[in-house]
């Protein structure tokens, strides 16, 4: 009987010890924790929020701890594999107002709102569901891949929509100066920096307005989008390159014509001088002879030229 009681006590104590040991949690400097009750007799509501850089904190037995990034993060849209985020290499393709599909690359900087009540709302809304990641699905708190999966499916569409709204109102040449070559063979360089800044400011204003509405809360703060690059489709870029080459060839030909005209004018002036001064022509001939010539008989086909020793 005592043995059976001892065994029963041990079987009861082991899970209690495991639960108690697992009920202690700490966070690093770059992460914040949302703790949800998870014991057999508990509900699944948010229990508490643990701030970044905390010491060991009691979270209750069998509670679930969801770790989220607490530092500034960035999401990069780029065709450069070395700079791409976990979601991979991509660009946002947006048609300009004159119908040219422009490839947009840029980076969105942001920080998760660390207000406790806001974090609880965020975990209720997004921390309890999964997002597609490769062949499976992940929670937003499943490391960088899980966070990127959430961001790509919940936030990225809002970014794309903001870019379409702003880029679609601009002409191609306003963002890519070389687009002007598609309509004119003359080089007409334009300064696109002011327009790019205008687009950035408008996108930032749009994201600050639309993201809280689309996400259902002010979950992201410090939003700042930087437009890094605007590219042309491959066939359009080839047309631009051909226009540049043609313009360069025209410039080169014009330079050669100008040089020939200048040389002809110089020759005419020189000949006019010789007509007025025949002796000058002979002097110039002597000056043009190679060094070392000792005998010179102009007009005599039998003359002998002997180099000096």
PDB file of C-alpha atoms in Angstrom:
ATOM      1  CA  UNK A   1       0.000   0.000   0.000  1.00  0.00           C
ATOM      2  CA  UNK A   2       2.789   2.377   0.919  1.00  0.00           C
ATOM      3  CA  UNK A   3       4.609   1.488  -2.265  1.00  0.00           C
ATOM      4  CA  UNK A   4       1.537   2.242  -4.353  1.00  0.00           C
ATOM      5  CA  UNK A   5       1.077   5.581  -2.600  1.00  0.00           C
ATOM      6  CA  UNK A   6       4.745   6.423  -3.135  1.00  0.00           C
ATOM      7  CA  UNK A   7       4.471   5.596  -6.823  1.00  0.00           C
ATOM      8  CA  UNK A   8       1.279   7.668  -7.138  1.00  0.00           C
ATOM      9  CA  UNK A   9       2.924  10.574  -5.336  1.00  0.00           C
ATOM     10  CA  UNK A  10       5.959  10.343  -7.617  1.00  0.00           C
ATOM     11  CA  UNK A  11       3.761  10.264 -10.723  1.00  0.00           C
ATOM     12  CA  UNK A  12       1.952  13.352  -9.484  1.00  0.00           C
ATOM     13  CA  UNK A  13       5.109  15.177  -8.412  1.00  0.00           C
ATOM     14  CA  UNK A  14       7.036  14.711 -11.661  1.00  0.00           C
ATOM     15  CA  UNK A  15       4.641  16.702 -13.896  1.00  0.00           C
ATOM     16  CA  UNK A  16       4.298  19.307 -11.163  1.00  0.00           C
ATOM     17  CA  UNK A  17       8.068  19.706 -11.022  1.00  0.00           C
ATOM     18  CA  UNK A  18       8.271  19.891 -14.817  1.00  0.00           C
ATOM     19  CA  UNK A  19       5.506  22.476 -14.891  1.00  0.00           C
ATOM     20  CA  UNK A  20       7.110  24.492 -12.118  1.00  0.00           C
ATOM     21  CA  UNK A  21      10.514  24.394 -13.778  1.00  0.00           C
ATOM     22  CA  UNK A  22       9.006  25.442 -17.102  1.00  0.00           C
ATOM     23  CA  UNK A  23       7.118  28.248 -15.404  1.00  0.00           C
ATOM     24  CA  UNK A  24      10.185  30.479 -15.261  1.00  0.00           C
ATOM     25  CA  UNK A  25      10.946  32.688 -18.270  1.00  0.00           C
ATOM     26  CA  UNK A  26      13.299  35.553 -19.152  1.00  0.00           C
ATOM     27  CA  UNK A  27      13.682  37.765 -22.218  1.00  0.00           C
ATOM     28  CA  UNK A  28      16.697  39.103 -24.073  1.00  0.00           C
ATOM     29  CA  UNK A  29      17.279  42.745 -24.882  1.00  0.00           C
ATOM     30  CA  UNK A  30      15.729  42.434 -28.339  1.00  0.00           C
ATOM     31  CA  UNK A  31      12.585  40.482 -27.533  1.00  0.00           C
ATOM     32  CA  UNK A  32       9.321  40.881 -25.665  1.00  0.00           C
ATOM     33  CA  UNK A  33       7.171  38.001 -24.392  1.00  0.00           C
ATOM     34  CA  UNK A  34       3.417  37.578 -24.312  1.00  0.00           C
ATOM     35  CA  UNK A  35       2.447  34.791 -21.899  1.00  0.00           C
ATOM     36  CA  UNK A  36      -0.772  32.835 -22.283  1.00  0.00           C
ATOM     37  CA  UNK A  37      -2.214  30.460 -19.673  1.00  0.00           C
ATOM     38  CA  UNK A  38      -1.927  26.841 -20.694  1.00  0.00           C
ATOM     39  CA  UNK A  39      -2.413  24.603 -17.692  1.00  0.00           C
ATOM     40  CA  UNK A  40      -4.974  21.744 -17.678  1.00  0.00           C
ATOM     41  CA  UNK A  41      -7.280  23.773 -15.444  1.00  0.00           C
ATOM     42  CA  UNK A  42      -6.560  27.197 -16.998  1.00  0.00           C
ATOM     43  CA  UNK A  43      -8.095  29.095 -19.885  1.00  0.00           C
ATOM     44  CA  UNK A  44      -6.001  30.218 -22.846  1.00  0.00           C
ATOM     45  CA  UNK A  45      -6.090  33.946 -22.175  1.00  0.00           C
ATOM     46  CA  UNK A  46      -3.106  36.283 -22.052  1.00  0.00           C
ATOM     47  CA  UNK A  47      -1.628  36.119 -18.572  1.00  0.00           C
ATOM     48  CA  UNK A  48       1.074  38.781 -18.727  1.00  0.00           C
ATOM     49  CA  UNK A  49       3.655  40.629 -20.830  1.00  0.00           C
ATOM     50  CA  UNK A  50       7.375  40.403 -20.037  1.00  0.00           C
ATOM     51  CA  UNK A  51       9.396  43.437 -21.101  1.00  0.00           C
ATOM     52  CA  UNK A  52      12.716  43.175 -22.973  1.00  0.00           C
ATOM     53  CA  UNK A  53      15.811  42.274 -20.953  1.00  0.00           C
ATOM     54  CA  UNK A  54      13.943  40.893 -17.945  1.00  0.00           C
ATOM     55  CA  UNK A  55      15.291  38.513 -15.295  1.00  0.00           C
ATOM     56  CA  UNK A  56      13.654  35.189 -14.518  1.00  0.00           C
ATOM     57  CA  UNK A  57       9.918  35.740 -14.199  1.00  0.00           C
ATOM     58  CA  UNK A  58       7.248  33.361 -12.965  1.00  0.00           C
ATOM     59  CA  UNK A  59       4.765  32.713 -15.798  1.00  0.00           C
ATOM     60  CA  UNK A  60       2.720  29.915 -14.283  1.00  0.00           C
ATOM     61  CA  UNK A  61       2.879  26.202 -14.960  1.00  0.00           C
ATOM     62  CA  UNK A  62       2.465  25.031 -18.543  1.00  0.00           C
ATOM     63  CA  UNK A  63       1.960  28.570 -19.840  1.00  0.00           C
ATOM     64  CA  UNK A  64       2.735  29.332 -23.487  1.00  0.00           C
ATOM     65  CA  UNK A  65       5.327  32.047 -24.120  1.00  0.00           C
ATOM     66  CA  UNK A  66       5.211  33.954 -27.421  1.00  0.00           C
ATOM     67  CA  UNK A  67       8.421  35.874 -28.154  1.00  0.00           C
ATOM     68  CA  UNK A  68       8.260  38.847 -30.514  1.00  0.00           C
ATOM     69  CA  UNK A  69      10.969  41.262 -31.789  1.00  0.00           C
ATOM     70  CA  UNK A  70      11.307  44.334 -29.578  1.00  0.00           C
ATOM     71  CA  UNK A  71      13.954  46.228 -31.567  1.00  0.00           C
ATOM     72  CA  UNK A  72      13.596  48.135 -34.826  1.00  0.00           C
ATOM     73  CA  UNK A  73      13.188  45.733 -37.713  1.00  0.00           C
ATOM     74  CA  UNK A  74      13.239  46.224 -41.471  1.00  0.00           C
ATOM     75  CA  UNK A  75      11.570  44.569 -44.410  1.00  0.00           C
ATOM     76  CA  UNK A  76      13.442  44.783 -47.709  1.00  0.00           C
ATOM     77  CA  UNK A  77      11.927  44.472 -51.168  1.00  0.00           C
ATOM     78  CA  UNK A  78      14.795  43.872 -53.577  1.00  0.00           C
ATOM     79  CA  UNK A  79      16.091  41.880 -56.531  1.00  0.00           C
ATOM     80  CA  UNK A  80      19.475  41.516 -54.801  1.00  0.00           C
ATOM     81  CA  UNK A  81      19.722  38.048 -53.239  1.00  0.00           C
ATOM     82  CA  UNK A  82      22.301  39.280 -50.721  1.00  0.00           C
ATOM     83  CA  UNK A  83      19.931  41.924 -49.323  1.00  0.00           C
ATOM     84  CA  UNK A  84      16.644  40.048 -49.591  1.00  0.00           C
ATOM     85  CA  UNK A  85      14.612  39.160 -46.505  1.00  0.00           C
ATOM     86  CA  UNK A  86      13.590  35.631 -45.559  1.00  0.00           C
ATOM     87  CA  UNK A  87      10.712  35.822 -48.047  1.00  0.00           C
ATOM     88  CA  UNK A  88      13.211  35.826 -50.910  1.00  0.00           C
ATOM     89  CA  UNK A  89      14.078  37.943 -53.921  1.00  0.00           C
ATOM     90  CA  UNK A  90      11.254  40.044 -55.317  1.00  0.00           C
ATOM     91  CA  UNK A  91      10.243  43.498 -56.467  1.00  0.00           C
ATOM     92  CA  UNK A  92       6.960  45.361 -56.614  1.00  0.00           C
ATOM     93  CA  UNK A  93       5.968  45.901 -60.263  1.00  0.00           C
ATOM     94  CA  UNK A  94       3.817  48.999 -60.662  1.00  0.00           C
ATOM     95  CA  UNK A  95       2.642  50.639 -63.924  1.00  0.00           C
ATOM     96  CA  UNK A  96       3.377  54.348 -64.256  1.00  0.00           C
ATOM     97  CA  UNK A  97       0.714  56.766 -65.447  1.00  0.00           C
ATOM     98  CA  UNK A  98       2.059  56.442 -69.015  1.00  0.00           C
ATOM     99  CA  UNK A  99       1.950  52.642 -68.963  1.00  0.00           C
ATOM    100  CA  UNK A 100       5.553  51.620 -68.216  1.00  0.00           C
ATOM    101  CA  UNK A 101       5.889  48.765 -65.697  1.00  0.00           C
ATOM    102  CA  UNK A 102       8.415  49.949 -63.115  1.00  0.00           C
ATOM    103  CA  UNK A 103      10.217  47.657 -60.692  1.00  0.00           C
ATOM    104  CA  UNK A 104      10.236  49.189 -57.208  1.00  0.00           C
ATOM    105  CA  UNK A 105      12.820  48.249 -54.585  1.00  0.00           C
ATOM    106  CA  UNK A 106      12.933  49.677 -51.083  1.00  0.00           C
ATOM    107  CA  UNK A 107      12.993  49.043 -47.342  1.00  0.00           C
ATOM    108  CA  UNK A 108      10.373  49.570 -44.660  1.00  0.00           C
ATOM    109  CA  UNK A 109      11.680  50.275 -41.148  1.00  0.00           C
ATOM    110  CA  UNK A 110       9.345  49.715 -38.197  1.00  0.00           C
ATOM    111  CA  UNK A 111       9.101  48.695 -34.538  1.00  0.00           C
ATOM    112  CA  UNK A 112       6.495  46.525 -32.847  1.00  0.00           C
ATOM    113  CA  UNK A 113       4.386  48.579 -30.442  1.00  0.00           C
ATOM    114  CA  UNK A 114       5.542  47.504 -26.942  1.00  0.00           C
ATOM    115  CA  UNK A 115       2.566  48.885 -25.072  1.00  0.00           C
ATOM    116  CA  UNK A 116       1.272  45.949 -22.989  1.00  0.00           C
ATOM    117  CA  UNK A 117      -2.388  46.279 -23.902  1.00  0.00           C
ATOM    118  CA  UNK A 118      -1.516  46.678 -27.583  1.00  0.00           C
ATOM    119  CA  UNK A 119       0.721  43.587 -27.445  1.00  0.00           C
ATOM    120  CA  UNK A 120      -2.089  41.568 -25.877  1.00  0.00           C
ATOM    121  CA  UNK A 121      -4.415  42.628 -28.689  1.00  0.00           C
ATOM    122  CA  UNK A 122      -1.762  41.763 -31.271  1.00  0.00           C
ATOM    123  CA  UNK A 123      -1.246  38.289 -29.797  1.00  0.00           C
ATOM    124  CA  UNK A 124      -5.005  37.692 -29.671  1.00  0.00           C
ATOM    125  CA  UNK A 125      -5.393  38.715 -33.299  1.00  0.00           C
ATOM    126  CA  UNK A 126      -2.235  37.278 -34.906  1.00  0.00           C
ATOM    127  CA  UNK A 127      -0.334  35.174 -32.350  1.00  0.00           C
ATOM    128  CA  UNK A 128      -3.035  32.512 -32.297  1.00  0.00           C
ATOM    129  CA  UNK A 129      -3.021  31.846 -36.056  1.00  0.00           C
ATOM    130  CA  UNK A 130      -0.486  30.592 -38.557  1.00  0.00           C
ATOM    131  CA  UNK A 131       0.790  31.983 -41.842  1.00  0.00           C
ATOM    132  CA  UNK A 132       2.097  30.171 -44.891  1.00  0.00           C
ATOM    133  CA  UNK A 133       5.844  29.588 -44.956  1.00  0.00           C
ATOM    134  CA  UNK A 134       7.219  27.335 -47.668  1.00  0.00           C
ATOM    135  CA  UNK A 135       5.419  23.997 -47.579  1.00  0.00           C
ATOM    136  CA  UNK A 136       4.071  24.560 -44.074  1.00  0.00           C
ATOM    137  CA  UNK A 137       2.785  27.289 -41.818  1.00  0.00           C
ATOM    138  CA  UNK A 138       4.225  29.188 -38.858  1.00  0.00           C
ATOM    139  CA  UNK A 139       3.082  31.444 -36.038  1.00  0.00           C
ATOM    140  CA  UNK A 140       4.439  35.021 -35.999  1.00  0.00           C
ATOM    141  CA  UNK A 141       6.434  34.116 -32.876  1.00  0.00           C
ATOM    142  CA  UNK A 142       8.164  31.158 -34.603  1.00  0.00           C
ATOM    143  CA  UNK A 143      11.489  32.991 -35.024  1.00  0.00           C
ATOM    144  CA  UNK A 144      12.478  35.161 -37.985  1.00  0.00           C
ATOM    145  CA  UNK A 145      10.800  32.886 -40.518  1.00  0.00           C
ATOM    146  CA  UNK A 146       7.498  33.013 -38.662  1.00  0.00           C
ATOM    147  CA  UNK A 147       7.665  36.801 -38.334  1.00  0.00           C
ATOM    148  CA  UNK A 148       8.500  37.170 -42.043  1.00  0.00           C
ATOM    149  CA  UNK A 149       5.578  34.904 -42.968  1.00  0.00           C
ATOM    150  CA  UNK A 150       3.201  37.092 -40.944  1.00  0.00           C
ATOM    151  CA  UNK A 151       4.672  40.282 -42.378  1.00  0.00           C
ATOM    152  CA  UNK A 152       4.569  39.060 -45.955  1.00  0.00           C
ATOM    153  CA  UNK A 153       0.898  38.114 -45.795  1.00  0.00           C
ATOM    154  CA  UNK A 154      -0.522  40.746 -43.441  1.00  0.00           C
ATOM    155  CA  UNK A 155       1.625  43.854 -44.089  1.00  0.00           C
ATOM    156  CA  UNK A 156       3.151  43.435 -47.551  1.00  0.00           C
ATOM    157  CA  UNK A 157      -0.189  43.879 -49.411  1.00  0.00           C
ATOM    158  CA  UNK A 158      -0.629  47.270 -47.732  1.00  0.00           C
ATOM    159  CA  UNK A 159       2.885  48.307 -48.858  1.00  0.00           C
ATOM    160  CA  UNK A 160       2.150  47.180 -52.420  1.00  0.00           C
ATOM    161  CA  UNK A 161      -1.116  49.101 -52.474  1.00  0.00           C
ATOM    162  CA  UNK A 162       0.559  52.286 -51.217  1.00  0.00           C
ATOM    163  CA  UNK A 163       3.253  52.017 -53.905  1.00  0.00           C
ATOM    164  CA  UNK A 164       0.708  51.421 -56.665  1.00  0.00           C
ATOM    165  CA  UNK A 165      -1.262  54.460 -55.600  1.00  0.00           C
ATOM    166  CA  UNK A 166       1.762  56.780 -55.648  1.00  0.00           C
ATOM    167  CA  UNK A 167       3.795  55.367 -58.565  1.00  0.00           C
ATOM    168  CA  UNK A 168       0.670  55.087 -60.702  1.00  0.00           C
ATOM    169  CA  UNK A 169       0.245  58.851 -60.522  1.00  0.00           C
ATOM    170  CA  UNK A 170       3.750  59.557 -61.886  1.00  0.00           C
ATOM    171  CA  UNK A 171       5.102  59.414 -65.429  1.00  0.00           C
ATOM    172  CA  UNK A 172       8.030  57.097 -66.082  1.00  0.00           C
ATOM    173  CA  UNK A 173      10.448  59.950 -66.868  1.00  0.00           C
ATOM    174  CA  UNK A 174       9.632  61.599 -63.533  1.00  0.00           C
ATOM    175  CA  UNK A 175      11.191  58.652 -61.689  1.00  0.00           C
ATOM    176  CA  UNK A 176      13.628  57.270 -64.290  1.00  0.00           C
ATOM    177  CA  UNK A 177      15.187  60.127 -66.301  1.00  0.00           C
ATOM    178  CA  UNK A 178      16.299  57.815 -69.120  1.00  0.00           C
ATOM    179  CA  UNK A 179      12.617  57.155 -69.921  1.00  0.00           C
ATOM    180  CA  UNK A 180      12.669  60.476 -71.803  1.00  0.00           C
ATOM    181  CA  UNK A 181      14.821  58.758 -74.450  1.00  0.00           C
ATOM    182  CA  UNK A 182      11.901  56.519 -75.397  1.00  0.00           C
ATOM    183  CA  UNK A 183      10.041  59.515 -76.852  1.00  0.00           C
ATOM    184  CA  UNK A 184      12.911  61.632 -78.093  1.00  0.00           C
ATOM    185  CA  UNK A 185      16.315  60.905 -79.565  1.00  0.00           C
ATOM    186  CA  UNK A 186      17.726  63.985 -77.845  1.00  0.00           C
ATOM    187  CA  UNK A 187      19.234  63.629 -74.419  1.00  0.00           C
ATOM    188  CA  UNK A 188      16.971  65.379 -71.925  1.00  0.00           C
ATOM    189  CA  UNK A 189      18.289  64.566 -68.440  1.00  0.00           C
ATOM    190  CA  UNK A 190      15.890  65.206 -65.572  1.00  0.00           C
ATOM    191  CA  UNK A 191      16.395  65.307 -61.839  1.00  0.00           C
ATOM    192  CA  UNK A 192      14.238  62.542 -60.319  1.00  0.00           C
ATOM    193  CA  UNK A 193      15.421  62.973 -56.701  1.00  0.00           C
ATOM    194  CA  UNK A 194      12.639  65.397 -55.796  1.00  0.00           C
ATOM    195  CA  UNK A 195      10.004  63.068 -57.231  1.00  0.00           C
ATOM    196  CA  UNK A 196      11.429  60.040 -55.405  1.00  0.00           C
ATOM    197  CA  UNK A 197      11.328  61.995 -52.138  1.00  0.00           C
ATOM    198  CA  UNK A 198       7.751  62.980 -52.921  1.00  0.00           C
ATOM    199  CA  UNK A 199       6.807  59.323 -53.448  1.00  0.00           C
ATOM    200  CA  UNK A 200       8.535  58.263 -50.217  1.00  0.00           C
ATOM    201  CA  UNK A 201       6.701  60.891 -48.180  1.00  0.00           C
ATOM    202  CA  UNK A 202       3.362  59.956 -49.719  1.00  0.00           C
ATOM    203  CA  UNK A 203       3.948  56.223 -49.137  1.00  0.00           C
ATOM    204  CA  UNK A 204       4.873  56.866 -45.495  1.00  0.00           C
ATOM    205  CA  UNK A 205       1.726  58.935 -44.979  1.00  0.00           C
ATOM    206  CA  UNK A 206      -0.357  56.232 -46.635  1.00  0.00           C
ATOM    207  CA  UNK A 207       1.123  53.443 -44.497  1.00  0.00           C
ATOM    208  CA  UNK A 208       0.649  55.426 -41.274  1.00  0.00           C
ATOM    209  CA  UNK A 209      -3.004  55.885 -42.222  1.00  0.00           C
ATOM    210  CA  UNK A 210      -3.838  52.471 -43.725  1.00  0.00           C
ATOM    211  CA  UNK A 211      -1.845  49.939 -41.673  1.00  0.00           C
ATOM    212  CA  UNK A 212      -3.719  50.454 -38.369  1.00  0.00           C
ATOM    213  CA  UNK A 213      -7.000  50.084 -40.252  1.00  0.00           C
ATOM    214  CA  UNK A 214      -5.966  46.958 -42.163  1.00  0.00           C
ATOM    215  CA  UNK A 215      -4.281  45.262 -39.172  1.00  0.00           C
ATOM    216  CA  UNK A 216      -7.001  46.205 -36.730  1.00  0.00           C
ATOM    217  CA  UNK A 217      -4.763  48.131 -34.363  1.00  0.00           C
ATOM    218  CA  UNK A 218      -1.760  50.408 -34.030  1.00  0.00           C
ATOM    219  CA  UNK A 219       0.605  47.448 -33.790  1.00  0.00           C
ATOM    220  CA  UNK A 220       3.580  48.907 -35.698  1.00  0.00           C
ATOM    221  CA  UNK A 221       5.279  52.209 -34.889  1.00  0.00           C
ATOM    222  CA  UNK A 222       8.149  54.244 -36.344  1.00  0.00           C
ATOM    223  CA  UNK A 223       7.112  53.424 -39.899  1.00  0.00           C
ATOM    224  CA  UNK A 224       9.541  54.759 -42.515  1.00  0.00           C
ATOM    225  CA  UNK A 225       9.753  53.565 -46.121  1.00  0.00           C
ATOM    226  CA  UNK A 226      12.872  54.304 -48.188  1.00  0.00           C
ATOM    227  CA  UNK A 227      12.589  53.999 -51.964  1.00  0.00           C
ATOM    228  CA  UNK A 228      15.952  52.553 -52.997  1.00  0.00           C
ATOM    229  CA  UNK A 229      15.649  51.834 -56.708  1.00  0.00           C
ATOM    230  CA  UNK A 230      13.299  52.155 -59.668  1.00  0.00           C
ATOM    231  CA  UNK A 231      14.075  49.848 -62.598  1.00  0.00           C
ATOM    232  CA  UNK A 232      12.716  49.436 -66.112  1.00  0.00           C
ATOM    233  CA  UNK A 233      11.571  46.165 -67.699  1.00  0.00           C
ATOM    234  CA  UNK A 234      14.360  44.370 -69.576  1.00  0.00           C
ATOM    235  CA  UNK A 235      12.974  45.156 -73.048  1.00  0.00           C
ATOM    236  CA  UNK A 236      12.416  48.813 -72.177  1.00  0.00           C
ATOM    237  CA  UNK A 237      15.917  49.100 -70.707  1.00  0.00           C
ATOM    238  CA  UNK A 238      17.327  47.625 -73.932  1.00  0.00           C
ATOM    239  CA  UNK A 239      15.455  50.259 -75.924  1.00  0.00           C
ATOM    240  CA  UNK A 240      16.897  52.958 -73.658  1.00  0.00           C
ATOM    241  CA  UNK A 241      20.399  51.519 -74.119  1.00  0.00           C
ATOM    242  CA  UNK A 242      19.946  51.567 -77.890  1.00  0.00           C
ATOM    243  CA  UNK A 243      18.800  55.191 -77.734  1.00  0.00           C
ATOM    244  CA  UNK A 244      21.827  56.086 -75.644  1.00  0.00           C
ATOM    245  CA  UNK A 245      24.133  54.337 -78.104  1.00  0.00           C
ATOM    246  CA  UNK A 246      22.490  56.091 -81.051  1.00  0.00           C
ATOM    247  CA  UNK A 247      22.736  59.455 -79.302  1.00  0.00           C
ATOM    248  CA  UNK A 248      26.405  58.808 -78.553  1.00  0.00           C
ATOM    249  CA  UNK A 249      27.037  57.867 -82.210  1.00  0.00           C
ATOM    250  CA  UNK A 250      25.309  61.055 -83.388  1.00  0.00           C
ATOM    251  CA  UNK A 251      27.399  63.139 -80.995  1.00  0.00           C
ATOM    252  CA  UNK A 252      30.573  61.432 -82.199  1.00  0.00           C
ATOM    253  CA  UNK A 253      29.658  62.027 -85.863  1.00  0.00           C
ATOM    254  CA  UNK A 254      28.838  65.670 -85.168  1.00  0.00           C
ATOM    255  CA  UNK A 255      32.206  66.069 -83.454  1.00  0.00           C
ATOM    256  CA  UNK A 256      34.005  64.566 -86.457  1.00  0.00           C
ATOM    257  CA  UNK A 257      32.167  66.883 -88.844  1.00  0.00           C
ATOM    258  CA  UNK A 258      33.072  69.875 -86.717  1.00  0.00           C
ATOM    259  CA  UNK A 259      36.703  68.723 -86.629  1.00  0.00           C
ATOM    260  CA  UNK A 260      36.798  68.280 -90.433  1.00  0.00           C
ATOM    261  CA  UNK A 261      35.306  71.740 -90.944  1.00  0.00           C
ATOM    262  CA  UNK A 262      37.910  73.232 -88.625  1.00  0.00           C
ATOM    263  CA  UNK A 263      40.752  71.448 -90.408  1.00  0.00           C
ATOM    264  CA  UNK A 264      39.461  72.539 -93.838  1.00  0.00           C
ATOM    265  CA  UNK A 265      39.212  76.121 -92.625  1.00  0.00           C
ATOM    266  CA  UNK A 266      42.768  75.949 -91.275  1.00  0.00           C
ATOM    267  CA  UNK A 267      44.056  74.555 -94.582  1.00  0.00           C
ATOM    268  CA  UNK A 268      42.333  77.306 -96.535  1.00  0.00           C
ATOM    269  CA  UNK A 269      43.833  79.947 -94.275  1.00  0.00           C
ATOM    270  CA  UNK A 270      47.261  78.347 -94.577  1.00  0.00           C
ATOM    271  CA  UNK A 271      47.087  78.185 -98.388  1.00  0.00           C
ATOM    272  CA  UNK A 272      45.962  81.807 -98.532  1.00  0.00           C
ATOM    273  CA  UNK A 273      49.057  82.707 -96.540  1.00  0.00           C
ATOM    274  CA  UNK A 274      51.320  80.751 -98.894  1.00  0.00           C
ATOM    275  CA  UNK A 275      49.784  82.472-101.918  1.00  0.00           C
ATOM    276  CA  UNK A 276      50.680  85.818-100.409  1.00  0.00           C
ATOM    277  CA  UNK A 277      54.141  84.647 -99.231  1.00  0.00           C
ATOM    278  CA  UNK A 278      55.688  81.896-101.462  1.00  0.00           C
ATOM    279  CA  UNK A 279      58.895  82.001 -99.416  1.00  0.00           C
ATOM    280  CA  UNK A 280      56.913  81.088 -96.339  1.00  0.00           C
ATOM    281  CA  UNK A 281      55.802  77.878 -98.046  1.00  0.00           C
ATOM    282  CA  UNK A 282      59.430  76.915 -98.727  1.00  0.00           C
ATOM    283  CA  UNK A 283      60.394  77.683 -95.150  1.00  0.00           C
ATOM    284  CA  UNK A 284      57.610  75.424 -93.846  1.00  0.00           C
ATOM    285  CA  UNK A 285      58.758  72.655 -96.194  1.00  0.00           C
ATOM    286  CA  UNK A 286      62.290  72.869 -94.805  1.00  0.00           C
ATOM    287  CA  UNK A 287      60.989  72.747 -91.257  1.00  0.00           C
ATOM    288  CA  UNK A 288      58.989  69.621 -92.039  1.00  0.00           C
ATOM    289  CA  UNK A 289      61.995  67.653 -93.316  1.00  0.00           C
ATOM    290  CA  UNK A 290      63.258  64.788 -91.110  1.00  0.00           C
ATOM    291  CA  UNK A 291      66.290  65.497 -88.947  1.00  0.00           C
ATOM    292  CA  UNK A 292      69.660  64.540 -90.472  1.00  0.00           C
ATOM    293  CA  UNK A 293      68.915  65.619 -94.073  1.00  0.00           C
ATOM    294  CA  UNK A 294      71.978  67.446 -95.614  1.00  0.00           C
ATOM    295  CA  UNK A 295      71.012  67.791 -99.282  1.00  0.00           C
ATOM    296  CA  UNK A 296      67.682  69.143-100.500  1.00  0.00           C
ATOM    297  CA  UNK A 297      66.983  69.957-104.181  1.00  0.00           C
ATOM    298  CA  UNK A 298      63.373  71.023-104.607  1.00  0.00           C
ATOM    299  CA  UNK A 299      61.952  70.571-108.112  1.00  0.00           C
ATOM    300  CA  UNK A 300      64.826  68.292-109.219  1.00  0.00           C
ATOM    301  CA  UNK A 301      63.690  64.655-109.590  1.00  0.00           C
ATOM    302  CA  UNK A 302      67.339  63.515-109.756  1.00  0.00           C
ATOM    303  CA  UNK A 303      68.325  65.104-106.493  1.00  0.00           C
ATOM    304  CA  UNK A 304      70.058  62.983-103.906  1.00  0.00           C
ATOM    305  CA  UNK A 305      69.273  63.120-100.210  1.00  0.00           C
ATOM    306  CA  UNK A 306      72.171  61.976 -98.027  1.00  0.00           C
ATOM    307  CA  UNK A 307      71.625  61.506 -94.308  1.00  0.00           C
ATOM    308  CA  UNK A 308      74.397  62.844 -92.090  1.00  0.00           C
ATOM    309  CA  UNK A 309      76.690  60.589 -90.150  1.00  0.00           C
TER     310      UNK A 309
END
